[in-house]
Tab-separated table of C-alpha atoms in Angstrom:
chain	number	residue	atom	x	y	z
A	1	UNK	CA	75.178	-75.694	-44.940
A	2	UNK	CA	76.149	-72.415	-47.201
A	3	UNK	CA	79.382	-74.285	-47.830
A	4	UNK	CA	77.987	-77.114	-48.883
A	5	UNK	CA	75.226	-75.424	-51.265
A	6	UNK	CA	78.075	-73.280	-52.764
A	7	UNK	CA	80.233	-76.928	-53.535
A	8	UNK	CA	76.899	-78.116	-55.160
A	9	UNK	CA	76.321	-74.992	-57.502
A	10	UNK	CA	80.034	-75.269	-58.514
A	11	UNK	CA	79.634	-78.532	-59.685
A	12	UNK	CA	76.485	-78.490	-61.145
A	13	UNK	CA	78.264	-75.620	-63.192
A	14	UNK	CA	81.207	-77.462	-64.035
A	15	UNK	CA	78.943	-80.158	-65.227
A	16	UNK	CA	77.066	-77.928	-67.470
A	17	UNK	CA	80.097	-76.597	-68.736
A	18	UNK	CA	81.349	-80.421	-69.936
A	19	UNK	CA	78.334	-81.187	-71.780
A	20	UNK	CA	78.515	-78.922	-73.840
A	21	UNK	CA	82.402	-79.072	-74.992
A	22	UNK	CA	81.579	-82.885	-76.497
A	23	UNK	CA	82.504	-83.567	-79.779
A	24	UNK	CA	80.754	-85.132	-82.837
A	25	UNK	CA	81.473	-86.121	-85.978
A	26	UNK	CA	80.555	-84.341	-89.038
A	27	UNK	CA	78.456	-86.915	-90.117
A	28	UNK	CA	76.035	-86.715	-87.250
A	29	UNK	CA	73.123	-84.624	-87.198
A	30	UNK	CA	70.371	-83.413	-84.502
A	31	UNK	CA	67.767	-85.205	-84.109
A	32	UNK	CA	65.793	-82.576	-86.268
A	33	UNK	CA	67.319	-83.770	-89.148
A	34	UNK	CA	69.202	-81.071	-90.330
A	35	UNK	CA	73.034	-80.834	-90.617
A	36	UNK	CA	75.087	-79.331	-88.028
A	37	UNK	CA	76.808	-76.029	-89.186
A	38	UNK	CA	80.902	-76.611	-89.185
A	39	UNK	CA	83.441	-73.950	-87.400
A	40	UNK	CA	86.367	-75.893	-89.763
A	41	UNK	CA	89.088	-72.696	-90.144
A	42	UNK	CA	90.942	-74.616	-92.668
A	43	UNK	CA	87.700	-74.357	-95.306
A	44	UNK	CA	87.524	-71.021	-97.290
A	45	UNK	CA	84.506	-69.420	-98.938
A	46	UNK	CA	84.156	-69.600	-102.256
A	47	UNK	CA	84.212	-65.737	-102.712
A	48	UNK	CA	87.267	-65.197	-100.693
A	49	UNK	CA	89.226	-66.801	-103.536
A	50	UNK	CA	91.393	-64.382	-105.026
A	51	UNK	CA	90.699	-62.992	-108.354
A	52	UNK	CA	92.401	-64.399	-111.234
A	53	UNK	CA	94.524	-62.480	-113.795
A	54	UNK	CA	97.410	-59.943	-113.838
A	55	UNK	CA	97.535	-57.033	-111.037
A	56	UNK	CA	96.382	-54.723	-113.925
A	57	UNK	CA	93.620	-57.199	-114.590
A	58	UNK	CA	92.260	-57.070	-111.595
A	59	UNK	CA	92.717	-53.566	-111.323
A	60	UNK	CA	90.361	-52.921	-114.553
A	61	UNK	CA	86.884	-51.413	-113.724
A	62	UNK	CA	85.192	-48.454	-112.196
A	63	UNK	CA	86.372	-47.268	-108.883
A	64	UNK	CA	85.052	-45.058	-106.465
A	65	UNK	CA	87.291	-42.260	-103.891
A	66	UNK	CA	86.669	-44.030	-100.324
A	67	UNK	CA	86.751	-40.540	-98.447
A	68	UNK	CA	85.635	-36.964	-98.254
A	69	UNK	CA	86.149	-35.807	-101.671
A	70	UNK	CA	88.173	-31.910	-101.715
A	71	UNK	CA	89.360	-29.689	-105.294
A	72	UNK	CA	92.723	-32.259	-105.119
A	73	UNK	CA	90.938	-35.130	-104.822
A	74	UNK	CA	90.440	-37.900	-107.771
A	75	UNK	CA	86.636	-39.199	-106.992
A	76	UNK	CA	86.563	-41.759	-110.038
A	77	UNK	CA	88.813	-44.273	-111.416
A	78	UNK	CA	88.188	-46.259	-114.510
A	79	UNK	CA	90.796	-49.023	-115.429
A	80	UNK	CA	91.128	-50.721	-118.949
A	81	UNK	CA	93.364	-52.325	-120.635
A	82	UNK	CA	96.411	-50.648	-118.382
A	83	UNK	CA	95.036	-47.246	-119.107
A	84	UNK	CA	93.640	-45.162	-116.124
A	85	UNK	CA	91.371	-41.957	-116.500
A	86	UNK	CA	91.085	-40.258	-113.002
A	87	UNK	CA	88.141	-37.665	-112.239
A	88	UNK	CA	87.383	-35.178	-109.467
A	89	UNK	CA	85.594	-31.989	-108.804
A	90	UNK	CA	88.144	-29.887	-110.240
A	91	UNK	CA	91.134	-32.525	-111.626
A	92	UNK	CA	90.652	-34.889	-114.282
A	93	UNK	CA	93.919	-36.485	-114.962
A	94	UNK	CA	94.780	-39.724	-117.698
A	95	UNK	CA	97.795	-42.244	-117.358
A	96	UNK	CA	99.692	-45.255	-118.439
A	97	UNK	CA	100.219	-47.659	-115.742
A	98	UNK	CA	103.721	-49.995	-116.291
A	99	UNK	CA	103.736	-53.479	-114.573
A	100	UNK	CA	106.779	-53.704	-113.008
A	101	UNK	CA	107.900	-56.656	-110.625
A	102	UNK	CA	109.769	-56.228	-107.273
A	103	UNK	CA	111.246	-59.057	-104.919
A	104	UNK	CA	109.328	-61.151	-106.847
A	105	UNK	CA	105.798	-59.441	-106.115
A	106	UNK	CA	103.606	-57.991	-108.918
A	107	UNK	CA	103.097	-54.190	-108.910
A	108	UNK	CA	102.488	-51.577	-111.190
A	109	UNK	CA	103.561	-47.459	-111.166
A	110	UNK	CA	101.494	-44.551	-112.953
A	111	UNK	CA	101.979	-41.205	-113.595
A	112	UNK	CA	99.097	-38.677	-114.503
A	113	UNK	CA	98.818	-36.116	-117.041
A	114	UNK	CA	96.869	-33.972	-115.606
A	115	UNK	CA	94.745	-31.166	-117.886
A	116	UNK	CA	95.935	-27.581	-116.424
A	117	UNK	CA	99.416	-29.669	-115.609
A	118	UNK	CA	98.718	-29.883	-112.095
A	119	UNK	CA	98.585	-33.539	-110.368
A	120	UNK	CA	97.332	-32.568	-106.882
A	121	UNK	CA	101.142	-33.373	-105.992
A	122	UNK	CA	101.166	-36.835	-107.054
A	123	UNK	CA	104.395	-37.700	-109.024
A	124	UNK	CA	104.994	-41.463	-109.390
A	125	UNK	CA	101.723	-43.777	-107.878
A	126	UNK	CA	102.326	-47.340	-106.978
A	127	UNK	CA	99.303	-49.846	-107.539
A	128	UNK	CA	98.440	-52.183	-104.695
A	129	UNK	CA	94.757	-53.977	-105.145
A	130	UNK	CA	93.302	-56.238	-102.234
A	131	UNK	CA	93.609	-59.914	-102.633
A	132	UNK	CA	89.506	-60.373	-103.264
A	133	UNK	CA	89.878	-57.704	-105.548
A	134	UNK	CA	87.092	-54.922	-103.003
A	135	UNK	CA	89.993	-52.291	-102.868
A	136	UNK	CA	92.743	-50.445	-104.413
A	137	UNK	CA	95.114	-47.728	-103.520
A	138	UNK	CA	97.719	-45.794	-105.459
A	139	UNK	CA	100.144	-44.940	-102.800
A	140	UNK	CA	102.064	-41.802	-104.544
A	141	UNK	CA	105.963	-40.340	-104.051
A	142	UNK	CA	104.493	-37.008	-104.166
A	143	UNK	CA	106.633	-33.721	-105.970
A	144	UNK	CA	110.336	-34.639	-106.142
A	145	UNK	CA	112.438	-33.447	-102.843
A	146	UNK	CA	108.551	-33.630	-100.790
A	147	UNK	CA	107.678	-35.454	-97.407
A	148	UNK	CA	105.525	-37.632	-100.007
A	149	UNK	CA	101.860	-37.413	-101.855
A	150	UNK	CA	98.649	-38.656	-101.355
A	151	UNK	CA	97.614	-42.148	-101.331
A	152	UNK	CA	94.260	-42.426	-103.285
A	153	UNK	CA	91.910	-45.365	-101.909
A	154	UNK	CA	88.867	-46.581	-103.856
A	155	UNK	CA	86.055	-49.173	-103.696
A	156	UNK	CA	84.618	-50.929	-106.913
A	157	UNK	CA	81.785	-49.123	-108.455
């Protein structure tokens, strides 16, 4: 008797189970009316395209320091026209930056002037900005002969 009430509740589960893996088409809809949501990985959003325009063009705007800001630190970033002026708490530094392109990939470097002539130990920066354009980092070489220098990450403003 157990057995055979176990063996029922099995199936009845496995039954359950293969209703609800059907398929429709995308034309059909419930009988509500309204049109059934698609899981379709090969459609993208519209605002996951990738911004259009140089590296240094989608680089220009207002950028804020992602972490804990400290005396080295550069909390603001503003962008235009290839020119960057960098702010913090006790740094404010201006550069150039100079598109460059490397196994084919577009990048850009920097170097700050710095007022005082300290750079928080930053040397040569490298520009890397997300694809949907949210982030960027300047990944720097640091002083020359060093273990490396910071990498400063911002968020649009």
């Amino acid at each position: 008797m157990r057995k055979a009430r176990w063996t029922a509740v099995a199936t009845l589960a496995v039954a359950v189970m293969a209703a609800g893996c059907g398929s429709e088409s995308a034309d059909e809809k419930p009988a509500d009316g309204r049109a059934r949501a698609t899981t379709d990985a090969t459609k993208k959003p519209a605002e996951a395209a990738a911004p259009q325009g140089t590296l240094l063009e989608r680089a220009a705007g207002t950028w804020k320091y992602i972490a804990t800001p400290g005396d080295t630190t550069l909390d603001t970033l503003v962008i235009k026209d290839g020119k960057a002026k960098a702010e913090g708490a006790k740094l404010s530094c201006t550069g150039t930056f100079v598109p460059v392109t490397k196994d084919g990939k577009e990048s850009a470097t920097i170097t700050y002037t710095c007022q005082g002539g300290k750079d928080g130990g930053r040397g040569l920066g490298h520009l890397k900005v997300k694809p949907d354009g949210s982030s960027l980092v300047i990944d720097f070489d640091g002083p020359a002969g060093g273990w490396g220098g910071p990498v400063d990450s911002y968020r649009r403003a």
